[in-house]
mmCIF file of C-alpha atoms in Angstrom:
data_model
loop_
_atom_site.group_PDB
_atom_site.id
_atom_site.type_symbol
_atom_site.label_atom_id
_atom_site.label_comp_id
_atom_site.label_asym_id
_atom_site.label_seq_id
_atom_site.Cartn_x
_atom_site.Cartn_y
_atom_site.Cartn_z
ATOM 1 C CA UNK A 122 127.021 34.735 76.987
ATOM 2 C CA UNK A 123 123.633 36.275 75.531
ATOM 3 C CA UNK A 124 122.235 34.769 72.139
ATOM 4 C CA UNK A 125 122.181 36.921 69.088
ATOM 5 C CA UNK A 126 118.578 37.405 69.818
ATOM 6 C CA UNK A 127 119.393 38.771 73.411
ATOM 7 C CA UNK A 128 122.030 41.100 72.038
ATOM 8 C CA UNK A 129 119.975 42.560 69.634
ATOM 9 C CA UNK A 130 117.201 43.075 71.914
ATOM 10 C CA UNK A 131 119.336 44.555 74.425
ATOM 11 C CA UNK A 132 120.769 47.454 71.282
ATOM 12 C CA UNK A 133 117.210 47.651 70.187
ATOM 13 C CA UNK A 134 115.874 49.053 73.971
ATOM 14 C CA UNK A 135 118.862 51.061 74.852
ATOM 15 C CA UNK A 136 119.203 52.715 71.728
ATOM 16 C CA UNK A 137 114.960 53.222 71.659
ATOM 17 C CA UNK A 138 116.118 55.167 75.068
ATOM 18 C CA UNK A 139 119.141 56.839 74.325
ATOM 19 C CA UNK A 140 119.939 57.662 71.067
ATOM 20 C CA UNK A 141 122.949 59.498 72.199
ATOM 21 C CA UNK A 142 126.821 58.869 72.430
ATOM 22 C CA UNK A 143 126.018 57.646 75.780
ATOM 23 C CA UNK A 144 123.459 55.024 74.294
ATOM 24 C CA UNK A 145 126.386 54.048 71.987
ATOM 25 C CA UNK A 146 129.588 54.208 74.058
ATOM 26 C CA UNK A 147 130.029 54.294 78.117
ATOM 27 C CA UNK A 148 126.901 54.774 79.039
ATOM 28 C CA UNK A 149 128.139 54.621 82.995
ATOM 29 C CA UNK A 150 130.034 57.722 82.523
ATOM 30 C CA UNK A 151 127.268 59.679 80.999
ATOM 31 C CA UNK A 152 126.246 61.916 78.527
ATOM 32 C CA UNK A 153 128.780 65.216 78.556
ATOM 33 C CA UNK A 154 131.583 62.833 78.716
ATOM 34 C CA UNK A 155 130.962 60.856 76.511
ATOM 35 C CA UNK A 156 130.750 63.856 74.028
ATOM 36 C CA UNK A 157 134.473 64.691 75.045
ATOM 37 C CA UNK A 158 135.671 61.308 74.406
ATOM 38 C CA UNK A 159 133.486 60.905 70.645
ATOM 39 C CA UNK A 160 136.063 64.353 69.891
ATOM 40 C CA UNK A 161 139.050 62.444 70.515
ATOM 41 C CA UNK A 162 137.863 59.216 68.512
ATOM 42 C CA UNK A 163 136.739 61.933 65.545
ATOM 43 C CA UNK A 164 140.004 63.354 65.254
ATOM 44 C CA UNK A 165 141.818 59.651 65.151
ATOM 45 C CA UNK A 166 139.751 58.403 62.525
ATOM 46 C CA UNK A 167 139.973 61.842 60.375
ATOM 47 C CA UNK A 168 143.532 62.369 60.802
ATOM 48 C CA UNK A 169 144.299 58.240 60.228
ATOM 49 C CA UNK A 170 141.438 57.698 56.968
ATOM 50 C CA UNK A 171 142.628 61.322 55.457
ATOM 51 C CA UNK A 172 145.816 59.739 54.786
ATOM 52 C CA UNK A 173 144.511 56.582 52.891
ATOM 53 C CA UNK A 174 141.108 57.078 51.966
ATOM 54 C CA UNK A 175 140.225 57.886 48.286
ATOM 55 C CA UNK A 176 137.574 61.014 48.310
ATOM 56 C CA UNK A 177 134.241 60.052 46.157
ATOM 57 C CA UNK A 178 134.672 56.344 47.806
ATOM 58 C CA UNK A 179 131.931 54.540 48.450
ATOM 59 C CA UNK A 180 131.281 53.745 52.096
ATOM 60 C CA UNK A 181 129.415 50.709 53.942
ATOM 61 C CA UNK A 182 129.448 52.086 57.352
ATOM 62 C CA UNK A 183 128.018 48.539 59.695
ATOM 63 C CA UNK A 184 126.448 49.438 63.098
ATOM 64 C CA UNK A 185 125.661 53.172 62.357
ATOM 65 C CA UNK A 186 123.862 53.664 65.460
ATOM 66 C CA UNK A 187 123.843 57.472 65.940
ATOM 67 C CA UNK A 188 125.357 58.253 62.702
ATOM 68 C CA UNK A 189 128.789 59.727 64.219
ATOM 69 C CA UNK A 190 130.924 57.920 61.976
ATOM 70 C CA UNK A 191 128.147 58.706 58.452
ATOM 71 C CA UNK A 192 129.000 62.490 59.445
ATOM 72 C CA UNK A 193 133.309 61.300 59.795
ATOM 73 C CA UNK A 194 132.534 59.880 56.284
ATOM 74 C CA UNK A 195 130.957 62.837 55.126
ATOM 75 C CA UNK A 196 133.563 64.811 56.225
ATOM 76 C CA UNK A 197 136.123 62.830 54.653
ATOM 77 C CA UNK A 198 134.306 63.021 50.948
ATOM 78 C CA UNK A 199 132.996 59.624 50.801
ATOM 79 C CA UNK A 200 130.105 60.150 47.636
ATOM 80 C CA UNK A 201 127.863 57.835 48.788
ATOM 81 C CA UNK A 202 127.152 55.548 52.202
ATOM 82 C CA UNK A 203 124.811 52.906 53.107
ATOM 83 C CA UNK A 204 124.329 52.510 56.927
ATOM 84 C CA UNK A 205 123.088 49.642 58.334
ATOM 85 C CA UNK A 206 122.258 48.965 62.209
ATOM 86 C CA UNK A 207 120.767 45.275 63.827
ATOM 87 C CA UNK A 208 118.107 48.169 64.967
ATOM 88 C CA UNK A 209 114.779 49.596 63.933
ATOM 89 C CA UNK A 210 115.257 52.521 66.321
ATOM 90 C CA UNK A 211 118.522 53.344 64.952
ATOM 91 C CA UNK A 212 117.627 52.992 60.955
ATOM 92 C CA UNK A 213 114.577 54.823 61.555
ATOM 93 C CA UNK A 214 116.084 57.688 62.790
ATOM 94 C CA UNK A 215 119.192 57.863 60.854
ATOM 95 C CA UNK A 216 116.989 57.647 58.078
ATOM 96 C CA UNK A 217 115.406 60.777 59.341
ATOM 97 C CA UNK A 218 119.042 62.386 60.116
ATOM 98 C CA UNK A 219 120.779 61.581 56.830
ATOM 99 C CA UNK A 220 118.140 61.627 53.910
ATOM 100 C CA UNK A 221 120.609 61.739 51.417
ATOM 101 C CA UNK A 222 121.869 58.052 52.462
ATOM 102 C CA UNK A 223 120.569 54.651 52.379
ATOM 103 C CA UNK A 224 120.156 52.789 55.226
ATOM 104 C CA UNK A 225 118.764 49.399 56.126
ATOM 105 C CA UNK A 226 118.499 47.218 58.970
ATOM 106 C CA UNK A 227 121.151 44.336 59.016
ATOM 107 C CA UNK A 228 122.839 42.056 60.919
ATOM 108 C CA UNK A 229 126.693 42.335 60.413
ATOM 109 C CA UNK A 230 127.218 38.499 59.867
ATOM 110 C CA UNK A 231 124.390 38.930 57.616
ATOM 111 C CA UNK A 232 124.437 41.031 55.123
ATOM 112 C CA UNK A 233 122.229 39.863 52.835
ATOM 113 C CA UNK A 234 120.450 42.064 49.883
ATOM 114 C CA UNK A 235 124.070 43.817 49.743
ATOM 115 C CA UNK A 236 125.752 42.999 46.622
ATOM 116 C CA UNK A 237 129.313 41.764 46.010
ATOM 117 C CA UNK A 238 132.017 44.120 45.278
ATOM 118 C CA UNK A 239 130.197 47.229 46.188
ATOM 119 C CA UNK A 240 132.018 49.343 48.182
ATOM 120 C CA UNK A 241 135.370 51.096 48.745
ATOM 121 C CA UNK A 242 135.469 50.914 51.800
ATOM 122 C CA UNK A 243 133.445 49.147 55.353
ATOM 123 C CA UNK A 244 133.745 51.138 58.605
ATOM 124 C CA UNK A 245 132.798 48.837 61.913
ATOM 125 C CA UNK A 246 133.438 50.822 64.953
ATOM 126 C CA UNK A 247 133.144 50.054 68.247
ATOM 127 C CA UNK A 248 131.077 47.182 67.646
ATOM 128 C CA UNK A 249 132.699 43.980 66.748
ATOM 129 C CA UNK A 250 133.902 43.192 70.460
ATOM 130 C CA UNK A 251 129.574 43.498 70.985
ATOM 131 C CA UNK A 252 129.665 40.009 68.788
ATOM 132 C CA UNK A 253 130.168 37.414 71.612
ATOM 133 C CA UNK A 254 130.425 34.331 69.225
ATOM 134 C CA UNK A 255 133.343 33.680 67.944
ATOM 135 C CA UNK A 256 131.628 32.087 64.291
ATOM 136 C CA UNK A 257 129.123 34.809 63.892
ATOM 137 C CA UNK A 258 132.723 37.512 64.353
ATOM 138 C CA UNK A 259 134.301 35.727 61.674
ATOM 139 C CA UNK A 260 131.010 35.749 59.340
ATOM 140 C CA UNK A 261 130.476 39.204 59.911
ATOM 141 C CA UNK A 262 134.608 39.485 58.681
ATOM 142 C CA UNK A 263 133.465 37.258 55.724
ATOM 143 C CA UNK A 264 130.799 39.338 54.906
ATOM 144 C CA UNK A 265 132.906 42.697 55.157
ATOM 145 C CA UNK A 266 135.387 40.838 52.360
ATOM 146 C CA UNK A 267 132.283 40.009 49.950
ATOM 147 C CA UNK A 268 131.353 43.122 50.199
ATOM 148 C CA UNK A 269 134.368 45.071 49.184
ATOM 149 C CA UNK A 270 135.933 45.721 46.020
ATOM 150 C CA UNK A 271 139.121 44.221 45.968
ATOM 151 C CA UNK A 272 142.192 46.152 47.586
ATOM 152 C CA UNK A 273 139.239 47.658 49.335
ATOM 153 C CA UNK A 274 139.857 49.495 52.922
ATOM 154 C CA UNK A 275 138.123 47.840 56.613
ATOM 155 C CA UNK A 276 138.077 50.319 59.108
ATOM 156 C CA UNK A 277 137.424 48.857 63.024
ATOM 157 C CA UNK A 278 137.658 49.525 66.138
ATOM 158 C CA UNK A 279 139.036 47.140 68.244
ATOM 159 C CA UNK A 280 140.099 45.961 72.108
ATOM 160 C CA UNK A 281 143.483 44.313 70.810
ATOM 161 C CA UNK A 282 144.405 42.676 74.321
ATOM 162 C CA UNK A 283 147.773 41.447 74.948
ATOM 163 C CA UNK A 284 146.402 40.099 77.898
ATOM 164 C CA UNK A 285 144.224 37.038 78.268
ATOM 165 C CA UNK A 286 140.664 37.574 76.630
ATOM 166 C CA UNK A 287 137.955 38.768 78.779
ATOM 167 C CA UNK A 288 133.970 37.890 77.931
ATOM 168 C CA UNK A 289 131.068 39.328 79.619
ATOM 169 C CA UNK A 290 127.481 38.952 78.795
ATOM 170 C CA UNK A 291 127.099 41.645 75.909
ATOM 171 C CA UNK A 292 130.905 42.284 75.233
ATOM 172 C CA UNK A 293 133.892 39.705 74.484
ATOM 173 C CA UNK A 294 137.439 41.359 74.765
ATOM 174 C CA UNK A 295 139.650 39.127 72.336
ATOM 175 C CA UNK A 296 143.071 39.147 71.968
ATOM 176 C CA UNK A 297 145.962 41.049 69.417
ATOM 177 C CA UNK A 298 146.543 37.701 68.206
ATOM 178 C CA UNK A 299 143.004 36.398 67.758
ATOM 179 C CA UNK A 300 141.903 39.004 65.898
ATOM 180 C CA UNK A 301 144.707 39.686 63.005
ATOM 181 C CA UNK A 302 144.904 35.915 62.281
ATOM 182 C CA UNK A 303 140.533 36.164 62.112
ATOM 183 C CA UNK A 304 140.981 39.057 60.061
ATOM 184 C CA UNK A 305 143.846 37.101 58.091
ATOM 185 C CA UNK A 306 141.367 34.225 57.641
ATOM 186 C CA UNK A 307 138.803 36.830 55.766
ATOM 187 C CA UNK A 308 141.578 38.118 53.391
ATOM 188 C CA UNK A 309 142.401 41.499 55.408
ATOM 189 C CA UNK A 310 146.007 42.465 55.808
ATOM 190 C CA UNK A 311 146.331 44.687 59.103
ATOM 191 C CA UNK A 312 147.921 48.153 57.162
ATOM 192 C CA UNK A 313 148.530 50.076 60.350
ATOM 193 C CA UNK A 314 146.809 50.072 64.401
ATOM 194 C CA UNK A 315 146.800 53.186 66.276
ATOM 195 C CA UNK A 316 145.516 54.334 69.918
ATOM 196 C CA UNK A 317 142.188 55.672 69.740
ATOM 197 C CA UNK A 318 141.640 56.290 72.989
ATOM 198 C CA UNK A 319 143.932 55.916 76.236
ATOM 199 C CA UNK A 320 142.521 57.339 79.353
ATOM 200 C CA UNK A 321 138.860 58.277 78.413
ATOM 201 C CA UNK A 322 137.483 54.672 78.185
ATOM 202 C CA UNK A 323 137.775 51.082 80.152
ATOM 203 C CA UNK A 324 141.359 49.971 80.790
ATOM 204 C CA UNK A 325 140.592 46.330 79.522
ATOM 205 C CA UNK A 326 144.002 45.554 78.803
ATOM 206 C CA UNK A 327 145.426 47.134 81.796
ATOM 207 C CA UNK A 328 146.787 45.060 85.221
ATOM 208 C CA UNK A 329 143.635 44.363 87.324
ATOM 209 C CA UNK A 330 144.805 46.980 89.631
ATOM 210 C CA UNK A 331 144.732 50.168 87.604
ATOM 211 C CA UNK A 332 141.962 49.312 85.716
ATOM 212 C CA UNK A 333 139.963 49.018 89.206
ATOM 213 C CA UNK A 334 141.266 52.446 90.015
ATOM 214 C CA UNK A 335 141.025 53.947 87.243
ATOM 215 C CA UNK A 336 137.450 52.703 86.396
ATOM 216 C CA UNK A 337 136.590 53.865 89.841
ATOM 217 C CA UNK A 338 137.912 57.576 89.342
ATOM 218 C CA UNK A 339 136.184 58.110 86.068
ATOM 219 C CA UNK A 340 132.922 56.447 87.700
ATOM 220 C CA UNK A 341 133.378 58.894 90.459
ATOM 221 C CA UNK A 342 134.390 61.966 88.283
ATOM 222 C CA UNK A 343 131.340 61.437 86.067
ATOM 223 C CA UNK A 344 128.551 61.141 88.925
ATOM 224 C CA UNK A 345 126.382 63.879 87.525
ATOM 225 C CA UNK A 346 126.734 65.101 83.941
ATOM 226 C CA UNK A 347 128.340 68.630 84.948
ATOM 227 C CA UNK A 348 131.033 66.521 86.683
ATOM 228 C CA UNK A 349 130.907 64.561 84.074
ATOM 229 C CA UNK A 350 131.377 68.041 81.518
ATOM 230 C CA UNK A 351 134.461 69.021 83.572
ATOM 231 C CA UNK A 352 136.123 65.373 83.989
ATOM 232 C CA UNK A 353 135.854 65.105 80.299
ATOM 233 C CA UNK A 354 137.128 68.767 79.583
ATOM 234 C CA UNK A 355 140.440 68.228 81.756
ATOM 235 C CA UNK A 356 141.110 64.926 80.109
ATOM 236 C CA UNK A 357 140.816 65.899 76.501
ATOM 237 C CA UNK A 358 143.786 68.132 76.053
ATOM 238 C CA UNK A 359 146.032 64.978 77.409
ATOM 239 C CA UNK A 360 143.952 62.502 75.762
ATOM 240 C CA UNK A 361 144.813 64.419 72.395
ATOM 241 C CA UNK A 362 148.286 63.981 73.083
ATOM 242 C CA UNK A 363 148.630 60.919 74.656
ATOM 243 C CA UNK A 364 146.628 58.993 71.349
ATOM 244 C CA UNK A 365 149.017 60.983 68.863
ATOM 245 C CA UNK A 366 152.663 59.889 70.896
ATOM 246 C CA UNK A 367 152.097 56.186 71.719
ATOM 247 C CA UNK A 368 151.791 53.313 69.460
ATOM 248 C CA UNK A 369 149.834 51.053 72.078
ATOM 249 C CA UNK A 370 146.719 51.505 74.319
ATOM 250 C CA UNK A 371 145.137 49.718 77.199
ATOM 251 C CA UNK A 372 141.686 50.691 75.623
ATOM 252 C CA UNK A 373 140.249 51.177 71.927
ATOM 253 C CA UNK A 374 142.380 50.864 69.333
ATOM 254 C CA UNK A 375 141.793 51.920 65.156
ATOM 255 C CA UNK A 376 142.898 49.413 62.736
ATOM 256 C CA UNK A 377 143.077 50.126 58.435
ATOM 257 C CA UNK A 378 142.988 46.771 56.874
ATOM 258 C CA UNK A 379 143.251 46.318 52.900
ATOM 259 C CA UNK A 380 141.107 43.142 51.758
ATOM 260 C CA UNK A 381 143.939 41.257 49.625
ATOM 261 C CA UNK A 382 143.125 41.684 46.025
#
């Protein structure tokens, strides 16, 4: 398991290279599919935070990176958001992209400068399963909950396995379980978890099998960023349907959390 200091050096160079949604999501399958698959997660998180979220909220959005969820916010008629990314190349430039927000470089298990009971809402997507310590995940929660207003609305992205946990170097895969009674801990009840993605991403809590297969295919399918284009454009119509019509996934799933008042 790589220290914090590791992980943030590892964000800090591939993000200084690719500030894309490839730097920020799959980077194995490339650039034009990742696009494909950052259409599918934008219409989840519209369609799922235009039916709770309060327009002219306030909006800590942790782990910015490119900015795709700042724009979601935007989108959504959040009045004001502070961004904040573990690094320099992504503040810098989101700075640059979004002059009409604040942003500031921050770990999320240390939020420190932020004051209490600031914000409407926290958005922290596809980053928390990039936290490999199990104490610094349940700071950054903490941190989320001072934060907030109370009744105020957590928006993550998760890999909610109902399999075993899986931990690699940069990436720890917790369980369903795990994570509610962590978020429980912090003063979060879990309001509603959706599929975000099904197909487009890694089957982590798939059977072994499948998810060899199917991360093979999508390796395959994506070998040069035109293949990459078309693998992405077939998949998109059934992704769209497949994250609307099923209530679990074996990939990324959104969950709304209200911090208990």
């Amino acid at each position: 398991m790589a220290t914090h200091s590791e992980l943030r050096d590892f964000w800090e160079r591939r993000l200084e290279g690719d500030w894309t949604a490839s730097g920020v999501g799959y980077r194995a399958l490339g650039r034009s599919f990742n696009t494909w698959m950052y259409r599918v997660r934008q219409e989840v998180f519209l369609r799922e935070l235009s039916q709770i979220a309060t327009r002219g909220c306030s909006v800590l959005d942790v782990g910015s990176g490119t900015g795709f969820y700042v724009r979601q916010w935007e989108r959504l008629g959040a009045s004001a958001v502070t961004g904040c990314d573990v690094t320099d190349a992504a503040v810098q430039r989101l700075a640059d992209r979004f002059p009409e927000h604040r942003f500031v470089r921050r770990d999320a298990a240390d939020l420190g400068g932020i004051d209490a009971d600031t914000f409407d809402a926290v958005s922290c997507m596809d980053m928390l399963f990039h936290i490999t310590d199990d104490e610094r995940y349940g700071r950054a929660l903490a941190e989320f909950a001072r934060v907030l207003r109370p009744g105020g609305l957590l928006v993550v992205s998760e890999n909610c396995l109902q399999r075993p946990e899986r931990r690699g170097e940069h990436q720890a895969d917790r369980t369903l379980e795990w994570i509610t009674a962590a978020a429980d801990k912090a003063g979060f009840d879990v309001l509603r978890r959706v599929p975000m993605l099904m197909l487009m991403n890694a089957q982590v809590d798939a059977p072994m099998l499948w998810r060899k297969v199917w991360g093979g295919a999508l390796r395959a399918a994506t070998v040069t960023e035109s293949t990459g284009w078309l693998a992405g454009a077939a998949l998109y119509p059934l992704e769209r349907r497949l994250v609307k019509g099923r209530r679990e996934s074996p990939t990324t799933e959104l969950l709304l959390c209200r911090l208990r008042a």
